[in-house]
Structure formats: structure tokens, C-alpha cells
Amino acid sequence: MTIPSIDLDAKFGPTLSGIMFTTIFTVTLQSSIRSFTCSESLPSSQIQSSSQSSSKQKRAERLNLTRSSTTQFLRLLSLFGVLITLCYLLENHPPFPHVSKLYDRDWFCSLLLFLGIASVLTYKENKEKGGNVNSEILNRNQTEEWKGWMQAIFLLYHYYAAAETYNCVRVLITCYIWLTGFGNFSFFYKKADYGLVRLIQMLFRLNFMCLFLCLALGNTYILYYICPLHTFFFLMVYAVMWIGKSVNYGNGIRYKMILLGVGIYFVWDTTLPFFETAHFWLGVEPVIGATNGTMWEWYFRTSLDHWSTFLGMLFALNYPVLSRWFLEVENMKDLKMQVAIKTCLGAPIALIFIWWVSGPYQQEKVEYNASNAYFGCIPLLTYVYFRNVSKTLRGHTLSLLHDIGKTTLETYLLQHHLWLSSNAKSLLVFVPNYPKINFCVVTCFYFGMSRKAYKLTMELRGMLLPDDLSFCLKSVAATAGVLGAFGVLSAIVTEGGTSSAGIWTVVYLGLFLGIAIDGFTEKRLQVKEPQYYILPAIFPPAATVVFGLLAAATFEVYADHSASPIEPLPSTCQPLVDKGSWADIHCGEGEASSVRRENSLSALIGCQGKTWGWDKLEGGKLECRFEERNTKNAKYSLKERHVAFVGDSHMRIQYYSLRNLIGDVDPTTNNAYAPYHEDIPTVQIGSTKVSYFWKPFVKDQIDFLVSVKDAYKFDVIIAGAGQWDCKEKTDLDNYSKSVEQIGRLLGEVRRRSPDTGLMWMTPPYVNDARLPDHKKDTMAESMVSKYRDVQILKLKPLELDVLDLFLEAGSLTLDRATDIVDGVHFPSDVYRVLLQIEMQALDWAFRRKVGKASSNCNAPGSMADPILGLYVLAFGVAGVALFDSFMGLSYLPKFLCGGPSPAAIQRGVFDKLHGSLSHLKRRKNFEEMVQGFAVGDEEGRDEEGLALISLEGKERERDGFPSQINARSPSRNGGEGEHANYK
């Protein structure tokens, strides 16, 4: 079997990235070979630059036309290309077949417990360079720790498909969006840096890797929804702070915040068409990552957390007041008074949190989604308060979680392809049939690659986008030009119909371009000393070509023998869909893996008692990846479809099985025998309609097919009969003619309604020993088999051309004969197996018909709640007006316990802060500013100027709100001080 590495006709993006990275590899390899085959003397400036680049630096130097700089740049690009190539390979040509997710609550909780215990062992003080302990509220170490434990839960939720924790994960994403508002507002408020450099650097950081993943894998931007989400909310903060920036250091910023809140309310909390108007260019057709169209997906994603950024900005706006409030409370000499004041604030916060846990948090997924934007800040602010309630807690961090939190953007993006697969819908496998060992191996690989991706991104940003606007603009223009040139070339290649060349087209073009570019740049490099070649000058390009061709050949051999990605099953899998066997098993991931190994089965249906599994396939049928379809898969496959079951009681029981599978909670679905010999009215579960027609005789089947052949009524027809004809002793010759007529009618339905899925099931096996006496003379297996054989003879030849599935249920159910209840009917799990086989056939049945977005899909505005939105806006305005990060609750200690009041604190705090910031632009020596700010007593805590904890000299930068005025911009330190918080 030949698996083309790149489908040039259909995948413009993969072709572009393939040619581009092959060119980069070629240039890098040729340059490396040359460095080993020649001796040259470099100018001292270049030697110094090279030594500096090899030493540990927080950020790479800007790119310049010297050998050391270009070599470093090519090395970084090549490593980045290798990382993207790994994503492509493991997604499309994995070493072993991807497997489906399996939720194991015990293992899921155990992993979180183990991580918690290991994290506690890394508990340490937040000591800084000067030996001081950083105990600021929401200091950088703390926010990294916060992001770390949230990311761990989020990733395990995805890995194990832990649907029961959905509401919790929804809150975690709210926290990330809140941190984005908090961090970005803090940075702009403190640094007043609204330049294009800052903007370009942040957009690069958020979208660089995402862009190349989209290109290389042919995915859409909305699939990696966190990137557009954070980009959007970053731009929101930037716009608020940039527009009218001259009033940011007075009451003007508070008026702007109120206007922002009003704008958010009208866009997301009303049904006015503001959202559609602003996003008119978004499509409504299904795409990867947005099955209901990009417009709905974007509305849904932004609506879930549309207040989070605003509330994060509000917290940052009042942060100095909150810092001073804690400072004054903790400087009280009476410890009991400290505890009383903090309790007066903590108690109402805790009570509100308890109300939220017992109320909104208990809602089902859909209902919770509608309320999350309004209540998600409750657990968030509860965590912030109690995590910072004491100086000791603020001054310590769990280092393990801190390290995880530093690379949340990369772990989010790469989980789709280097930990999970199929765009995060299945699991990557390095050790097949040993799921726990595989989890450990893949997780180590995944985190290693994520950390490397983070370093590569920051170093490339440092070289391409230094703190120089002219250089940044040139880099952006050059990058756009390079991508445009490769895009034109890829379009020509694709249009030229050379897709049959596959990997070789990409390699030839990449080698040619790489050698040409290397030859051109070699002449332009500033090498002033002569080169003395140990080998002929032709050797580097020749060796590069040989290596490239060998790599291409190796890749093609690997592609031919690798597994295939999870895709809709092709019709060539039809002969294999009912090939398998029964095995004894009990629920459990390890047990299931053991049964698969011992019985050479590829996948199982169910995990209790006797279950059925598909035979393990080798060789040319690796694309036939049969898997049990869960409720989510079934709902997706049958979205906007109408399924009809036509036949006897065996069809009726499958009808009820399907209703259960797609989530019907009606208790009558648990009784497979009621109602009895009659049609069942059509029911709709979600967007799927299901019907049952009592047609036990073949003549009834004929009447049904005659009624539907001239009119499109059903998307899927699953039919079967035979045992009643046997019971009534229908003449075999007449029966044969009737079955033949059924075949012709099925052909008519196929011709008139080519998009309809058609399936036929023969009568299951009959256990004579369990038959009642009055049926033994009319329905014995020896008799039923004759009617079954007629169906096999007349209808099986219609496979592929007419029937999407001909299911021979007699042989499939033979091994479960001892479980038959009354000689005819099997336990319900057998019918679930039959249904699961039919669900596989839907893949090739529906390939003929392109799905459409659900006609019942909610439109923008459907998640709006004007009343709740008005409440949030009111609390937000209160927080702005009252200078309170907790939106008014901080005044309770004043009235109940005699604590400090935010209103009393704010004047001195903001007078000092705004006075200082107003001079910031005119001061070139930031160190003098810090020294002037730091005048105070030994503790540095009692003087008014030192009350601003966030502004004290700590030699570090917190999430965008620097701890000292001259703290370096995040763009200067390689990202370690990055203010944005990624999900």
C-alpha cells in the first residue's frame, strides 16, 4: 500500500510548509557540511558573537548578515521544522495505530493525586537575587504555579475524556482568560508601552507556532481556538489602553473601563446583531474545528468567557489598592485583629463560593455553558483570595507546577499532535497494548518537545523581532515575502497536477532551492579571511543532495509501513467489518489491553462479560480502524439524520439500542420488548430522528420499500427479516422471488436517493434447545438457515453497489447461542454489538454526502442573558467606582471589623503612583526613578511610597505588572517575564 506523504491536490498548506522546511534543511545541512570540510578564519567580532550565542542567554541576538548569526538562525529554523515535521508524521503516519480514549476515573484521580504529592515535595520560598522573599499578591512564581496545576488538569481531562469534570475545566479556561486581561492591563498600565514593537512581538508569540501547525497539517485557525481567543482579548486590552492613553493615569481609565463593560454587554448579552455585524466575514459552513461553522464556533468560544478579560483588567486596575490593603492589615500589631479582618472578607467570599458549588456548578454541560461567563469569576476570586491570604502563602511556590506553567501555550498546541492525535480526538501510541506504559513514554516525549518548542519560539522571536521598530517591520515584510513566494510555488505545483510525485516533488524543489539560496548567501556573508577546503568545494552540495534523497526514500518506505490516521472508514473495509470474535472481559483499561493482545483483536465493543472485538488487521488494510462509537461520535455521525429500522423484533431491539447510544434517557428505552408488534412513532433525540417499522415478513419489506423509493424520507434504512417467514412456512421458491424483488427495490432506492445509507441484516442464530415447544417445529435453526441462505445468495452480491452493509448475523451470533433467553432473542449486549458494526458502515455510507451545519444550530445571541449580564456589569462598575478588586466585598471588614477601607487607601496610593508614572516617559535613567521610589524605613513597608508592593524594587517582573519601574520588558528577557497567560 502506498500512502502519499502529501496530497498536493488537496493540501496547499502542507505542500507549502514541506517545500519551505526542506529548503531550510538543505541550506542548514550544506552549511554544516561546509564547516567540517573547510578551514576559515573569522573576524574577531564574529568570533565574539559566536561565543556569545553559544553561551547561555535569556534571549538570542538579532539576526544579522554574519556567518555566526545566519548559522544560528538556520539551526533554530531547522529544529523548528523538525518539530513541525514530527507533528505531521505522528498525525498522518504514526508508528502504531492511534487508539480511542478510555475514561478511568480511578487512574485519572490517581495521577492528579500523585502530581499533587510530588508538587508538595518541591515547596520552596520565592527567593530573588538579592535574597529577599517575594511575597507580593499574585507574584509571577504564583501565577506560573497557578497555570501549572490548571494545565495539568486540563491536559488529563483531554487525555482521558473525563467528561464529568467538564464544568471544572470550563472554570480553568476562565481563569486563563482572566489572567490575560490582568497581565496585559498591568503591563500597559505600568510601562505605557503601546508601540508597534510590543504589538508585533505579542502577536508573534501567540500565533507563530499555531500558524505553521495550520499550514503543515491543513488545519484551521479556529481548531486551536485558544490562540485566536487570547489574541482577540489581548487586542481588546491593547485597544482600551492605547485609545486615549493620555488619560490612563487618572479617572479617565475608569471611565474607559465602564465604556468597555457597556460594549461587552451589548455585544454578548443582548440579541442585537452587533456580533454578526462585526464578524460578517466568518463562514457558516462546517470546517475542521467548527462543525457548525466558524461564525457559531467563534461566538460560542468568546461568549463562554466574554466577561473574564474585563474582570481581570478590573483586578489589575485596583491592584495597588489591594496590595496596600493587605499591607496595612498585616502591619497591625494585634494578630487577632488581622485574623478577624481577613475573616470578615474571606467568610462572604467562601459563602458565595459554596452557593456556586451547590448551584450553578451542578448544572449539566449545556446549561452550565450558558452561565459560566456570569459565575465563573466566583471560584476564581475565591482562589485568588485564599491563595494570597497570608504572607507565608504568597512567599512560597510549588516548583514542579511552576515549571509546568511556564510552557502552557506550547503544551496546549502540541497536545493535539504529540500527546494526543487526530486533532486531540484519539491517543498517540508508542507502546501498543500497554496503555499505562505508553502514557508514561508519550508524556515524557511530549513535555520534552513542548519545552524545546518554547525555547525555539523565544529565540526566533529574539532574532527576528528585537526592540527596534525598523528591524521588526523589515522582518515582518521579509517573512510575509518568503511565505508568499513559497505559497506561489506551492500553488503552481498543486495546480500542475504533480501530486502523484508526492514526497519526491517536495524534496527535489527543496534541494534545488536550498542549494541555490546557500550559494547566493555564501557570497554575501561577511567572511574576510580566505577559506581552505579540505575536500572539493562541490562536496557539500553533493553530500546534501545524497542525504536528502536518502531521507526521502527512507520516509517513503516508512510511510508504506506505518499506521494510518483515524479517518472515516472507506468502503473497502466492508468485507472486514463483521470479522471478529467474542472474548471474556471485565471493565478496565489494562484488562481490555490484555484481552486484545491474547486474542489478536484490534478493538473491543463493551467491557463487561462476553464482548466482541474486531480481528487485528495487518498489511494493506490498516486504514480499516474499527472502533466502538461512543455517544459523542454517534451524535456527530447522525447529526441532522433520520434513521429507520425496518423488520422484526431483532430490528426493534437495535432501535432501542440506538436511542440509548445517542443519549435518550427515556426509561422505555430500557425495555426492548415494549411496545410489541407495531410501529413506534418517530422520536427526535437532539438533531437525530429515529423510527421503527414493524415489518416481520419479506412481503412487508417490499411494501415499505415501494413506499419510500419515490420519495426521500430517510438518511439510513436498516432492515432485516426471515424468522417470521420461516415460522409461517412461507414457500422457499416464493420467498426467494420476494427477496430478489427486495434487491431490485433496494437498487431503485439507491438510484433515486443515492445519499441514503442502506443496510440489511440476516436472521441471527437460533438455539433449538431454548425454543418453546410450539416453535420447535417451525423455527428450528435448520429451518431458519434455509431462509438465511436465500438472503445470502440474493442480497450479498449487492454489497458496495447497492448495500452499504450486508450483515450476516447468523455466524456472528453463533458463539452467543448459550446466552439466548427464549431460543430467539439475545441479551441486549449482543444487539449493541450488531448496532456498533452498523455504525462503522455509516462512515462509507455518508462519504457520498457532505454534511451541513445543523439547521437547529444556535445563532449568535442565543447564549445572551441580559439580566445576568446586567448584574455583572453592575458589579464591575461598582468595582471600578469603589476601587475594589473584589467588587465591593472589601468594604465589609471596614463596617464589621474596623479594617482599612479601599476608598481611604486609594487616594494616597494613586496620587503617588500616577505622579510617578507621569514622569516615566521623560526619565531616561530608570534606576534613579527606582531609588527615588524606594525611600523609606528598613522594612520598606511603612512609608506611603513603599505601600505599592507591585512597584517595589524586587529585580523581577511579575505577570505584566513589573515589581520595579525599570524592570525589563518581557520582550527583552526571552519570554521569562512574559505577561500573557496562555491556555
Short mmCIF file of N, CA, C and O in Angstrom, two decimals, residues 303-304 363 365-374 862-865 868:
data_model
loop_
_atom_site.label_atom_id
_atom_site.label_comp_id
_atom_site.label_asym_id
_atom_site.label_seq_id
_atom_site.Cartn_x
_atom_site.Cartn_y
_atom_site.Cartn_z
N SER A 303 -18.23 33.81 23.87
CA SER A 303 -19.33 34.00 24.83
C SER A 303 -19.06 33.32 26.15
O SER A 303 -19.46 33.82 27.21
N LEU A 304 -18.40 32.18 26.12
CA LEU A 304 -18.15 31.43 27.35
C LEU A 304 -17.40 32.26 28.40
O LEU A 304 -17.59 32.08 29.59
N GLN A 363 -25.00 22.30 37.29
CA GLN A 363 -25.77 22.25 36.06
C GLN A 363 -25.15 21.30 35.04
O GLN A 363 -23.94 21.02 35.08
N LYS A 365 -23.93 20.23 31.18
CA LYS A 365 -22.95 20.92 30.35
C LYS A 365 -23.55 22.11 29.60
O LYS A 365 -23.01 23.21 29.65
N VAL A 366 -24.65 21.89 28.90
CA VAL A 366 -25.22 22.95 28.07
C VAL A 366 -25.68 24.12 28.93
O VAL A 366 -25.41 25.29 28.63
N GLU A 367 -26.37 23.82 30.02
CA GLU A 367 -26.85 24.88 30.91
C GLU A 367 -25.68 25.60 31.57
O GLU A 367 -25.70 26.83 31.74
N TYR A 368 -24.65 24.84 31.93
CA TYR A 368 -23.51 25.47 32.58
C TYR A 368 -22.78 26.41 31.61
O TYR A 368 -22.32 27.49 32.00
N ASN A 369 -22.65 25.98 30.35
CA ASN A 369 -22.00 26.85 29.36
C ASN A 369 -22.68 28.21 29.30
O ASN A 369 -22.02 29.24 29.16
N ALA A 370 -24.00 28.21 29.39
CA ALA A 370 -24.74 29.47 29.29
C ALA A 370 -24.51 30.38 30.49
O ALA A 370 -24.66 31.60 30.40
N SER A 371 -24.13 29.81 31.64
CA SER A 371 -23.98 30.61 32.86
C SER A 371 -22.53 30.87 33.24
O SER A 371 -22.27 31.69 34.12
N ASN A 372 -21.59 30.21 32.60
CA ASN A 372 -20.19 30.30 33.02
C ASN A 372 -19.65 31.72 32.96
O ASN A 372 -18.90 32.15 33.84
N ALA A 373 -20.01 32.45 31.92
CA ALA A 373 -19.49 33.82 31.78
C ALA A 373 -19.87 34.70 32.95
O ALA A 373 -19.16 35.66 33.28
N TYR A 374 -20.97 34.40 33.61
CA TYR A 374 -21.50 35.25 34.67
C TYR A 374 -21.07 34.79 36.06
O TYR A 374 -20.99 35.62 36.98
N SER A 862 -27.74 33.59 21.02
CA SER A 862 -28.53 32.58 21.72
C SER A 862 -28.02 32.31 23.13
O SER A 862 -28.74 31.77 23.96
N MET A 863 -26.77 32.67 23.42
CA MET A 863 -26.23 32.46 24.76
C MET A 863 -26.33 33.72 25.62
O MET A 863 -25.83 33.75 26.74
N ALA A 864 -26.95 34.75 25.08
CA ALA A 864 -27.06 36.00 25.82
C ALA A 864 -28.06 35.90 26.95
O ALA A 864 -29.09 35.25 26.84
N ASP A 865 -27.72 36.53 28.05
CA ASP A 865 -28.64 36.63 29.20
C ASP A 865 -28.58 38.07 29.68
O ASP A 865 -27.71 38.44 30.47
N LEU A 868 -28.49 38.58 33.73
CA LEU A 868 -27.23 38.23 34.37
C LEU A 868 -26.10 39.14 33.89
O LEU A 868 -25.22 39.52 34.67
#
